[in-house]
PDB file of N, CA and C in Angstrom:
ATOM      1  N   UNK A   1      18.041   8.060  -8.717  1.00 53.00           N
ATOM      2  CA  UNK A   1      16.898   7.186  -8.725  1.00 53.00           C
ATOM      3  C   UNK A   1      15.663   8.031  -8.452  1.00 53.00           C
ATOM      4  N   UNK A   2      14.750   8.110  -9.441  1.00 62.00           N
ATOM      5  CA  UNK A   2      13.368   8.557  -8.992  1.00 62.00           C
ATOM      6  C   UNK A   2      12.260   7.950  -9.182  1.00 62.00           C
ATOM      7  N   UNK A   3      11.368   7.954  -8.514  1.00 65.00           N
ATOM      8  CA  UNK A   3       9.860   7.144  -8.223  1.00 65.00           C
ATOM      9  C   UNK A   3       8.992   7.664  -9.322  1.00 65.00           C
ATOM     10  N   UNK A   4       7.993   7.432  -9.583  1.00 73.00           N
ATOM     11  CA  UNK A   4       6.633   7.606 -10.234  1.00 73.00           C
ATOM     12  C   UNK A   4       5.324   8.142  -9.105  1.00 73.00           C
ATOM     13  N   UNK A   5       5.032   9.050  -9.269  1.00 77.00           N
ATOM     14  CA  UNK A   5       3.742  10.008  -8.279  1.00 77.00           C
ATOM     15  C   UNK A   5       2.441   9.577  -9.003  1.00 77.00           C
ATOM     16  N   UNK A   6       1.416   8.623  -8.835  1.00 81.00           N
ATOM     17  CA  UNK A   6       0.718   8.969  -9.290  1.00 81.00           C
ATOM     18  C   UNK A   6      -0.775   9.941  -8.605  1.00 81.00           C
ATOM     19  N   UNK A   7      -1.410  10.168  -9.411  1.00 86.00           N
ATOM     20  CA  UNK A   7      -2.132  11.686  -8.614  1.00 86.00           C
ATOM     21  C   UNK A   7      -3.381  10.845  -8.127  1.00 86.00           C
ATOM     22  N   UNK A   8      -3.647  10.436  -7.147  1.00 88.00           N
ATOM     23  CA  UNK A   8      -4.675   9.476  -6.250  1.00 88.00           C
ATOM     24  C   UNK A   8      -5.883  10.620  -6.390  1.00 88.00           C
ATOM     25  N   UNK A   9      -5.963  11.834  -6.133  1.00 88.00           N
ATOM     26  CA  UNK A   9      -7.078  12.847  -5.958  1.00 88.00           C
ATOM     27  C   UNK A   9      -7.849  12.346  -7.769  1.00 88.00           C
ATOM     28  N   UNK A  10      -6.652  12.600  -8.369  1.00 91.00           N
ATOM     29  CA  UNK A  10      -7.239  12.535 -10.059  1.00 91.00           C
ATOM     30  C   UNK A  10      -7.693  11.103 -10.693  1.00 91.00           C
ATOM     31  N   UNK A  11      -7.429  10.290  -9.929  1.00 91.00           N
ATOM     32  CA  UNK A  11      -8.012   9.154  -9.996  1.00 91.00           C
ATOM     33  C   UNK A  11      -9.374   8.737  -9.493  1.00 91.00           C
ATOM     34  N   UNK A  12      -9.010   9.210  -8.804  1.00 91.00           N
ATOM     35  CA  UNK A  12     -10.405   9.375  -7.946  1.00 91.00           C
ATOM     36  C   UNK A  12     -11.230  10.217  -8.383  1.00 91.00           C
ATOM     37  N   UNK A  13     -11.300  11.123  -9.142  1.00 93.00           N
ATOM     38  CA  UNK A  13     -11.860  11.845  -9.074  1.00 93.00           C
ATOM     39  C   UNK A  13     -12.696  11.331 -10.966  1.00 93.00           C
ATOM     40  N   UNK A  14     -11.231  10.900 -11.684  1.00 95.00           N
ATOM     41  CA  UNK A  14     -12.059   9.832 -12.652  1.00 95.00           C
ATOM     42  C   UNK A  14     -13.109   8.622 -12.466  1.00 95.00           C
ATOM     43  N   UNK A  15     -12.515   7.822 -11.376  1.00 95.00           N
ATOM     44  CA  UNK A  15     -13.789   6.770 -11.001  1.00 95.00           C
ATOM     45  C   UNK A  15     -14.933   7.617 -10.891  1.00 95.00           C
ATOM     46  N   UNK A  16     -15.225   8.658  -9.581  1.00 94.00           N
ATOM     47  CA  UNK A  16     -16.069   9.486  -9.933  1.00 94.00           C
ATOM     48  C   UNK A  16     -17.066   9.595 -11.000  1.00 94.00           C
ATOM     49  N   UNK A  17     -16.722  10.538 -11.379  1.00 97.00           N
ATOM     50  CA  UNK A  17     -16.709  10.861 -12.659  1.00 97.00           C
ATOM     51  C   UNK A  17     -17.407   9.479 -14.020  1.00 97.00           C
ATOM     52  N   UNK A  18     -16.604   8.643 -14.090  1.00 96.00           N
ATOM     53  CA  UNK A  18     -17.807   7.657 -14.472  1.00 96.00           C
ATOM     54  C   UNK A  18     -18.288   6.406 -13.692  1.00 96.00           C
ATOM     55  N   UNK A  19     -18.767   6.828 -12.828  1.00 96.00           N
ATOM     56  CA  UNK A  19     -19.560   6.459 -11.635  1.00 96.00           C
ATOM     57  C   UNK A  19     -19.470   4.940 -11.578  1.00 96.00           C
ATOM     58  N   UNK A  20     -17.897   4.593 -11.211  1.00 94.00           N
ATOM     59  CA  UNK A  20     -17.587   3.263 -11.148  1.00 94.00           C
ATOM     60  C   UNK A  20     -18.046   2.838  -9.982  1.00 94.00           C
ATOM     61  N   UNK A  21     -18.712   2.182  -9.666  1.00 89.00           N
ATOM     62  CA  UNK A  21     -19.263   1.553  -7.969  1.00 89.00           C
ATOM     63  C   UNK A  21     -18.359   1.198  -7.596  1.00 89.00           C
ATOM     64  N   UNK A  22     -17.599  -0.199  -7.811  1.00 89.00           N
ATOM     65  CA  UNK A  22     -16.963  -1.128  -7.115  1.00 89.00           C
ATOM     66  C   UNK A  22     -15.397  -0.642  -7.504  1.00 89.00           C
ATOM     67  N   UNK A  23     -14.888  -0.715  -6.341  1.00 90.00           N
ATOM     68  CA  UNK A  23     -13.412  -0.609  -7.040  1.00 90.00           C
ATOM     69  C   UNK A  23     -11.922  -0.290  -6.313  1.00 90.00           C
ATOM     70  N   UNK A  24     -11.112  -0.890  -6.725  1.00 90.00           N
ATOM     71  CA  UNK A  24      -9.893  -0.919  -5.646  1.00 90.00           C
ATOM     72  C   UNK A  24      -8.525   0.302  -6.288  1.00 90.00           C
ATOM     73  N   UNK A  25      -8.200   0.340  -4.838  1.00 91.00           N
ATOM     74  CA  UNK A  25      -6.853   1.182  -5.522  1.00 91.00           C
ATOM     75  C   UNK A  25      -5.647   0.956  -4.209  1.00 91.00           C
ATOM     76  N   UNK A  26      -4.943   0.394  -4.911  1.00 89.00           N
ATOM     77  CA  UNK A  26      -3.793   0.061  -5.005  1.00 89.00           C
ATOM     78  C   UNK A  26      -2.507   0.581  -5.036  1.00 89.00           C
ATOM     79  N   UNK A  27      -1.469   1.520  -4.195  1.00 87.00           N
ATOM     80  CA  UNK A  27      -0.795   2.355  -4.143  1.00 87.00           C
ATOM     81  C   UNK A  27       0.918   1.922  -3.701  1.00 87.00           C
ATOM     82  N   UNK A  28       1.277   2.148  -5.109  1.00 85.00           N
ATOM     83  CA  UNK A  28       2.708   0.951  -4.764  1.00 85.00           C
ATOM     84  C   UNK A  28       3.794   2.472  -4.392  1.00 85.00           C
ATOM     85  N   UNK A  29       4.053   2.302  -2.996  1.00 83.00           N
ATOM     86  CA  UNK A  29       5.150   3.066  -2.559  1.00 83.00           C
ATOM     87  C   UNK A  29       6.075   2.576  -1.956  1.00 83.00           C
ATOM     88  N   UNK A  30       6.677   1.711  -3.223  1.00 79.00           N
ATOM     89  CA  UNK A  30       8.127   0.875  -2.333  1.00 79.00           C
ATOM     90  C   UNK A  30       9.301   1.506  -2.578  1.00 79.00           C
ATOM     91  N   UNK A  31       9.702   2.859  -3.401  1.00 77.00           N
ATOM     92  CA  UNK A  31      10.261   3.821  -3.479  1.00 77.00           C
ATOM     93  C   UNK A  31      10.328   4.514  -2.195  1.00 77.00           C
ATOM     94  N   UNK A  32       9.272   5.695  -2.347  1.00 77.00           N
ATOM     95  CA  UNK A  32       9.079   6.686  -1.330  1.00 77.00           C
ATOM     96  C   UNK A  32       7.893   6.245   0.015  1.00 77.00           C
ATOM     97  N   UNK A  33       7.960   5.287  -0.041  1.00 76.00           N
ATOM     98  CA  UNK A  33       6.585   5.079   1.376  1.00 76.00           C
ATOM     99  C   UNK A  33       7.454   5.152   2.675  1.00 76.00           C
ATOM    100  N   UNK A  34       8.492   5.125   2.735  1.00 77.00           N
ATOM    101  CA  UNK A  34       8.921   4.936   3.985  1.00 77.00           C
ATOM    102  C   UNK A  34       9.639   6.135   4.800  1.00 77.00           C
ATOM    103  N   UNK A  35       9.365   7.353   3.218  1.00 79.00           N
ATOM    104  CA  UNK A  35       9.735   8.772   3.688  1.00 79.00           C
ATOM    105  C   UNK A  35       8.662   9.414   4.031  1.00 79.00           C
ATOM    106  N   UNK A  36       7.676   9.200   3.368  1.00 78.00           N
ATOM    107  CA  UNK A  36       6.595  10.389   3.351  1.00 78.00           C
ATOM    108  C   UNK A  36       5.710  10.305   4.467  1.00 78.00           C
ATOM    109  N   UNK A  37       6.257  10.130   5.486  1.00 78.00           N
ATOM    110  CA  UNK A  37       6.015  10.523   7.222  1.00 78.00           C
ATOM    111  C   UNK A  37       6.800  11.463   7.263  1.00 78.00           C
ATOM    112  N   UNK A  38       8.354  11.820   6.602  1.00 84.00           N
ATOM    113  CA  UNK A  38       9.105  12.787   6.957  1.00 84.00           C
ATOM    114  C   UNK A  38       8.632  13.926   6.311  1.00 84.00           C
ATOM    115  N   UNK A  39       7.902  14.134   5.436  1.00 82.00           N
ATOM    116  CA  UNK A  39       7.913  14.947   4.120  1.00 82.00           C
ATOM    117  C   UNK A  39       7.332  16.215   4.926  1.00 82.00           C
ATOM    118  N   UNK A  40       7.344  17.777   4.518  1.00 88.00           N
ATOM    119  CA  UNK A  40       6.485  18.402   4.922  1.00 88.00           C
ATOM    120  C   UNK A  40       5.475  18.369   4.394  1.00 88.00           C
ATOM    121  N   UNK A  41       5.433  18.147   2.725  1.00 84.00           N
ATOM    122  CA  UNK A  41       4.274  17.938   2.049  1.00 84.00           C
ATOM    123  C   UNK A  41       4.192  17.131   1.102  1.00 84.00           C
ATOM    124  N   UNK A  42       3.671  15.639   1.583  1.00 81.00           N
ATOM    125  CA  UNK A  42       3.549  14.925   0.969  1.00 81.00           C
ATOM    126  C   UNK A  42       2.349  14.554  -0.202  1.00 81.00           C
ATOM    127  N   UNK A  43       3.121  13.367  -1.154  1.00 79.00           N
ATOM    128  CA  UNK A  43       1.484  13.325  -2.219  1.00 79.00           C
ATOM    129  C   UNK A  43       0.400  12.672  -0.987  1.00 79.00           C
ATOM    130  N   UNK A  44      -0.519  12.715  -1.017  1.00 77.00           N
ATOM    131  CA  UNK A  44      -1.840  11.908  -0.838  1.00 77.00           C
ATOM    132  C   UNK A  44      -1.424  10.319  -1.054  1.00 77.00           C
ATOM    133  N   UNK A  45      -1.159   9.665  -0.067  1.00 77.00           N
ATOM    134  CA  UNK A  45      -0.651   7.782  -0.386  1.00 77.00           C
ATOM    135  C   UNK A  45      -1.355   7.147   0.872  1.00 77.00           C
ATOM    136  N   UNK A  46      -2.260   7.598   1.629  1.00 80.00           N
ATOM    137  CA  UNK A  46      -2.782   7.167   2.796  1.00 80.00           C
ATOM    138  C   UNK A  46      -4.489   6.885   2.329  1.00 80.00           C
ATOM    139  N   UNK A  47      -4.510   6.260   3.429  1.00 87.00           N
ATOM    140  CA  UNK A  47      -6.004   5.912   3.350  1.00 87.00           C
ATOM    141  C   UNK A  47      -7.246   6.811   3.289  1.00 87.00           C
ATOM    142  N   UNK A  48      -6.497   8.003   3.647  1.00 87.00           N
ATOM    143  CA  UNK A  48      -7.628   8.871   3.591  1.00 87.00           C
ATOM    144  C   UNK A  48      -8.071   9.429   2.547  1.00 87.00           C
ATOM    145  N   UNK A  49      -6.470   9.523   1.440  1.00 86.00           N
ATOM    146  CA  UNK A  49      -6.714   9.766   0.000  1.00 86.00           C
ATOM    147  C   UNK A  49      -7.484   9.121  -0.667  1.00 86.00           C
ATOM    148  N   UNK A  50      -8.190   7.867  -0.605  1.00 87.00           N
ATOM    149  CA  UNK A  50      -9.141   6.942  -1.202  1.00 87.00           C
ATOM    150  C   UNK A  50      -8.357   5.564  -1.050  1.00 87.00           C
ATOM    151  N   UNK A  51      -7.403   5.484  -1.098  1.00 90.00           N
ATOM    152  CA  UNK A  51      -6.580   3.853  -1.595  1.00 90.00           C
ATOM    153  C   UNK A  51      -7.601   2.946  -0.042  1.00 90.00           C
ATOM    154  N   UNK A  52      -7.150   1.865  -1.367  1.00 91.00           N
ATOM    155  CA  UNK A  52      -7.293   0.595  -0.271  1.00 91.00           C
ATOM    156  C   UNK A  52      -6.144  -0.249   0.118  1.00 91.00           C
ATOM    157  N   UNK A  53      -5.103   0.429   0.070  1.00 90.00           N
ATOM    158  CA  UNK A  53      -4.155  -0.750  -0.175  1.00 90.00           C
ATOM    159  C   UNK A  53      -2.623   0.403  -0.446  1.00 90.00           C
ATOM    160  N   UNK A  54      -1.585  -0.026   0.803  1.00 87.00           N
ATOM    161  CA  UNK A  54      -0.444   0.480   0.205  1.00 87.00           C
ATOM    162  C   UNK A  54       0.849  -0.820   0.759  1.00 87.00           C
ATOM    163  N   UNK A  55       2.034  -0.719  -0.758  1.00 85.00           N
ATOM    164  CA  UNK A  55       2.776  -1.534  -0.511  1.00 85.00           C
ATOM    165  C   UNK A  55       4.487  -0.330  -0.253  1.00 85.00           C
ATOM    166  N   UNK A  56       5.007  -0.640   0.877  1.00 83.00           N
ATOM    167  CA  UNK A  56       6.115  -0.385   0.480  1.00 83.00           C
ATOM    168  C   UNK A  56       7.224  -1.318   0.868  1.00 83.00           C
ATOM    169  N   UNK A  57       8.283  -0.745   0.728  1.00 80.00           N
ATOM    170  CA  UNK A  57      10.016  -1.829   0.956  1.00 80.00           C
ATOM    171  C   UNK A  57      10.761  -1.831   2.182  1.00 80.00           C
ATOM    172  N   UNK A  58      10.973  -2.430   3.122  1.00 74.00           N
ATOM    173  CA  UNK A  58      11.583  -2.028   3.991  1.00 74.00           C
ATOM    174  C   UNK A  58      13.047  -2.097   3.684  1.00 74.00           C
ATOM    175  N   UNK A  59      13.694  -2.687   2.707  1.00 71.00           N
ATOM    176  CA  UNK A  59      14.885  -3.089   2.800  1.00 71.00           C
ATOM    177  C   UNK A  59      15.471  -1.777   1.642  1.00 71.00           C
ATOM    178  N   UNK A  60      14.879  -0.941   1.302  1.00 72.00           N
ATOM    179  CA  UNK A  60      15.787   0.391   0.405  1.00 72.00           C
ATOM    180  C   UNK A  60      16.000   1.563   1.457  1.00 72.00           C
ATOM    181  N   UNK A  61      15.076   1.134   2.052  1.00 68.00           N
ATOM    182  CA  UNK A  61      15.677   2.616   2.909  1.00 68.00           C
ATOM    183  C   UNK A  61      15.813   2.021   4.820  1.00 68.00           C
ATOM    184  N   UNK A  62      15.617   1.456   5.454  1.00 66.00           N
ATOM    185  CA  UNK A  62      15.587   1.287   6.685  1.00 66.00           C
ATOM    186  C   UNK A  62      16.455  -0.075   6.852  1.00 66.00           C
ATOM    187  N   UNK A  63      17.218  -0.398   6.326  1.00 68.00           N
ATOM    188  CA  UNK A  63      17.999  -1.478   6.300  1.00 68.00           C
ATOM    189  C   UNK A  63      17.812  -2.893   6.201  1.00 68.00           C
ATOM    190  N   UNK A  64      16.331  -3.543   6.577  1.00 71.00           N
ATOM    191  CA  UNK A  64      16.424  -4.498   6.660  1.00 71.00           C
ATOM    192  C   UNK A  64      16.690  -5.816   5.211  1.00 71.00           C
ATOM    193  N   UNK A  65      16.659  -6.837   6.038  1.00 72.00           N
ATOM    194  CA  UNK A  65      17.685  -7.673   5.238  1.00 72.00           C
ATOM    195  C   UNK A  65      16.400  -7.784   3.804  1.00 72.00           C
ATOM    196  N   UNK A  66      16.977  -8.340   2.670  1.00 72.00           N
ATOM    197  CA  UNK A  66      16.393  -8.422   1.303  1.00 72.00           C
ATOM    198  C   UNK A  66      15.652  -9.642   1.393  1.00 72.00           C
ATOM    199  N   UNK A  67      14.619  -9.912   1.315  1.00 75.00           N
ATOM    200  CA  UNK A  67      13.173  -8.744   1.013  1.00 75.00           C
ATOM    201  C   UNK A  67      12.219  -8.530   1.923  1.00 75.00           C
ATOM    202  N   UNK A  68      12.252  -7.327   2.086  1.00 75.00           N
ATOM    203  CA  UNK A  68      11.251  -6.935   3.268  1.00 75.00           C
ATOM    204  C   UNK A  68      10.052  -6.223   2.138  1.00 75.00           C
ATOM    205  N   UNK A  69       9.223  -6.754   2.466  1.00 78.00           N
ATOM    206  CA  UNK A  69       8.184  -6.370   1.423  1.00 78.00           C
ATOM    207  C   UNK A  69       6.785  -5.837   2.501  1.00 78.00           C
ATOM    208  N   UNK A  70       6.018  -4.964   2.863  1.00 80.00           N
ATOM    209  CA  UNK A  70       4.975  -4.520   3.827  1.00 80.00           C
ATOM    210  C   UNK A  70       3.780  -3.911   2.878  1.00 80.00           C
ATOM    211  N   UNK A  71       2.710  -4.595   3.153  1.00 83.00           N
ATOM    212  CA  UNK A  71       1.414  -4.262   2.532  1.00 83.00           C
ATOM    213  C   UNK A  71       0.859  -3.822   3.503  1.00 83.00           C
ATOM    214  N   UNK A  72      -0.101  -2.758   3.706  1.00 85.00           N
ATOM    215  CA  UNK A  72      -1.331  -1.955   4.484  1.00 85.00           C
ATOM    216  C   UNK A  72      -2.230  -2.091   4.052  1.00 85.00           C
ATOM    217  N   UNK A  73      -3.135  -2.689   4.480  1.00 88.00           N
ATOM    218  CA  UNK A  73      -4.880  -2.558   3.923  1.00 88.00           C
ATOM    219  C   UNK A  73      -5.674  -1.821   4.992  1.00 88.00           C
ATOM    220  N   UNK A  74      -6.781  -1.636   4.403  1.00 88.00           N
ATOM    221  CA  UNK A  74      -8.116  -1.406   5.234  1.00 88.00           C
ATOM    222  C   UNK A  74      -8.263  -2.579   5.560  1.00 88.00           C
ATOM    223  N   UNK A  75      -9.116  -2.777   7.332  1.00 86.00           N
ATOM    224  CA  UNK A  75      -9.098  -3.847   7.835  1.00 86.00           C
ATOM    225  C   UNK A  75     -10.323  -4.652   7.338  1.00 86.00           C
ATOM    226  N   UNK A  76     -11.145  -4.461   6.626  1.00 85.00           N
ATOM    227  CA  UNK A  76     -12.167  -5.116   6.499  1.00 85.00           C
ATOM    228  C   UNK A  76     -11.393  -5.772   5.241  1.00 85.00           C
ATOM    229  N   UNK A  77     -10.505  -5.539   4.698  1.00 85.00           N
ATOM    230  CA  UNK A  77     -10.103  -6.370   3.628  1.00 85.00           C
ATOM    231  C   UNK A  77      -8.854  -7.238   4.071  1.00 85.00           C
ATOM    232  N   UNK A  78      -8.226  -7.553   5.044  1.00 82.00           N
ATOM    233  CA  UNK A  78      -7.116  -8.345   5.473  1.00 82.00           C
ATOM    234  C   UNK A  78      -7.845  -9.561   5.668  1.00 82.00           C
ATOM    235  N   UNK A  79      -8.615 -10.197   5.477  1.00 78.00           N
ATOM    236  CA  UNK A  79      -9.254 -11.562   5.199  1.00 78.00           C
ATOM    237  C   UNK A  79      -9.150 -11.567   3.751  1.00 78.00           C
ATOM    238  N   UNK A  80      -9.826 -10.874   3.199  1.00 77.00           N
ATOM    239  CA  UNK A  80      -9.714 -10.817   1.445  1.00 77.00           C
ATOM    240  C   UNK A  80      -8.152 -11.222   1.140  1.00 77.00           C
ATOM    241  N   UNK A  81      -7.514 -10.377   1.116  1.00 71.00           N
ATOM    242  CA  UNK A  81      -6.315  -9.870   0.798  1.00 71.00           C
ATOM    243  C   UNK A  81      -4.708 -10.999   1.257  1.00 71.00           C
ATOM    244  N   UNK A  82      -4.857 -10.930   2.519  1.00 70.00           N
ATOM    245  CA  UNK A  82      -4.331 -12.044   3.432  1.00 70.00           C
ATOM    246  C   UNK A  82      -3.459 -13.306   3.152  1.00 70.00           C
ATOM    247  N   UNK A  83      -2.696 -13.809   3.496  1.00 69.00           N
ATOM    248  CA  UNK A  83      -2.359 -15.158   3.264  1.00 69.00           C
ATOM    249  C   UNK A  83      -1.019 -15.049   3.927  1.00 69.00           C
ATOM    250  N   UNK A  84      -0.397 -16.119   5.099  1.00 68.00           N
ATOM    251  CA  UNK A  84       0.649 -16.613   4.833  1.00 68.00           C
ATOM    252  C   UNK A  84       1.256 -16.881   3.882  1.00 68.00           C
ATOM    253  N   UNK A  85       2.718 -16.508   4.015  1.00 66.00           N
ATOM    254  CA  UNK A  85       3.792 -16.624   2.715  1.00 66.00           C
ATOM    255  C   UNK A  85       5.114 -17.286   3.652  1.00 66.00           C
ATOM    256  N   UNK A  86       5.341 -18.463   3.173  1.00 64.00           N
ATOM    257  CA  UNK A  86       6.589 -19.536   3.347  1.00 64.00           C
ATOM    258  C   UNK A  86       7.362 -18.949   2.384  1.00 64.00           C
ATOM    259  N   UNK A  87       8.568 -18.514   3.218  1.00 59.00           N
ATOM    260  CA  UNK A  87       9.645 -18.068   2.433  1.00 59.00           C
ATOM    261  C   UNK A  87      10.888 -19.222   2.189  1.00 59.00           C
ATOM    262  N   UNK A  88      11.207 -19.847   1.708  1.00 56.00           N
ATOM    263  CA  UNK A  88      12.324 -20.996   1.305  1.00 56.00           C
ATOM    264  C   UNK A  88      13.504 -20.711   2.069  1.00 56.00           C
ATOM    265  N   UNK A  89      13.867 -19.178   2.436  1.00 57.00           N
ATOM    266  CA  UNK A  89      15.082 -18.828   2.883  1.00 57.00           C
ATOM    267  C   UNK A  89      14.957 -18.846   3.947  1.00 57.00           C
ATOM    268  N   UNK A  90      13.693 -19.236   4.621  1.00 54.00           N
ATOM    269  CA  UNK A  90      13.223 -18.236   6.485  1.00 54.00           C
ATOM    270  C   UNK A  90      13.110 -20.403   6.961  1.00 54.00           C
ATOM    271  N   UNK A  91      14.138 -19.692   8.424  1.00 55.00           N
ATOM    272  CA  UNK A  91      13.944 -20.798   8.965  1.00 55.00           C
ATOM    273  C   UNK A  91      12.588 -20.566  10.041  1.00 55.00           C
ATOM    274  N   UNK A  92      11.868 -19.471   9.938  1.00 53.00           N
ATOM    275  CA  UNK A  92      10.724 -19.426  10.960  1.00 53.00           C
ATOM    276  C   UNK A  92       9.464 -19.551  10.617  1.00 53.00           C
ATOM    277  N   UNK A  93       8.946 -20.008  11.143  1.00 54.00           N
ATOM    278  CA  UNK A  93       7.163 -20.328  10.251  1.00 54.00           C
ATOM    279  C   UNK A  93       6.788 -19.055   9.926  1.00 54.00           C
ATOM    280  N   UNK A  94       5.873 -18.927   9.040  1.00 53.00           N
ATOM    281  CA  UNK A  94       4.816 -18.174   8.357  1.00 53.00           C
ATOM    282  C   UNK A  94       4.454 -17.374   9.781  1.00 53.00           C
ATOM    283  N   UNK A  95       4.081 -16.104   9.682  1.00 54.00           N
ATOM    284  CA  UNK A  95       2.882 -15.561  10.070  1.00 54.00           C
ATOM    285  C   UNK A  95       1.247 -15.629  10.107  1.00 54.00           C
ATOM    286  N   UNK A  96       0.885 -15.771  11.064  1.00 55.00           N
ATOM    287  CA  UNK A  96      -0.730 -16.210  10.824  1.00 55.00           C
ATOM    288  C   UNK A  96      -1.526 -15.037   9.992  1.00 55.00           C
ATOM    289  N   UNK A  97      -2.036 -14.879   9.195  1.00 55.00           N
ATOM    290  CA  UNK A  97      -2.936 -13.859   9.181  1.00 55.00           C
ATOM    291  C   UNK A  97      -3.812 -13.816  10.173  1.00 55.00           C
ATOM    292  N   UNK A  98      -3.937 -12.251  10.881  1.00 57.00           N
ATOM    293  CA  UNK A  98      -4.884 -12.552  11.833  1.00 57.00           C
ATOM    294  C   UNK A  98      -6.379 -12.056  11.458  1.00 57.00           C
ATOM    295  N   UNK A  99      -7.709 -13.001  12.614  1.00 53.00           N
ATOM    296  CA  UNK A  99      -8.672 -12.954  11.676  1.00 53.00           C
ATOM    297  C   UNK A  99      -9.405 -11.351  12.539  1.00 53.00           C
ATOM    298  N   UNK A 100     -10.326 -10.848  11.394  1.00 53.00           N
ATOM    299  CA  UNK A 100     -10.909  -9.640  11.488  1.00 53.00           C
ATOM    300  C   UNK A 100     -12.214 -10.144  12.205  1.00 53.00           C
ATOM    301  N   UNK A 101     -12.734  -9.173  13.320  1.00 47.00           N
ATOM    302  CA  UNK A 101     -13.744  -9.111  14.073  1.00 47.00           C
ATOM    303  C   UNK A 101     -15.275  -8.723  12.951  1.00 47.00           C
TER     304      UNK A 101
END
């Protein structure tokens, strides 16, 4: 099984480049996100690389039960972004989104 890398520097460096103002990026690491704390040298998938936004899986690599799904934002966007999700299978209420200062 292998993932897809995409190059966040070179993306960035296209928005750049034609001087897109507004704009999101989105970094799906439900493959490898839950290694690349271990990595010695990992791609660029953090916030500092530019993204606004990373998703990964908890349930491919750390066991938990199917579907563990974990999104990261920048905090000024977890109001944007946000929402309780009622799962049909979960006998426990929703999570609140909590609100940003």
């Amino acid at each position: 099984m292998r993932g897809a890398v995409d190059d966040i520097p070179a993306i960035r460096q296209i928005i750049d480049e034609l001087d897109i103002g507004e704009h999101y990026i989105h970094a799906d690491a439900a493959l490898s996100g839950m290694i690349l704390p271990y990595v010695d040298d990992p791609q660029p998938f953090g916030f500092d690389a530019g993204i606004d936004s990373i998703s990964i899986s908890g349930h491919k690599l750390i066991g938990a039960p199917l579907p563990c799904g974990i999104v990261l934002t920048r905090k000024h966007l977890v109001e944007t972004l946000g929402r309780a999700v009622n799962s049909s299978a979960s006998t426990t209420p929703p999570c609140p989104v909590p609100a940003t200062a």
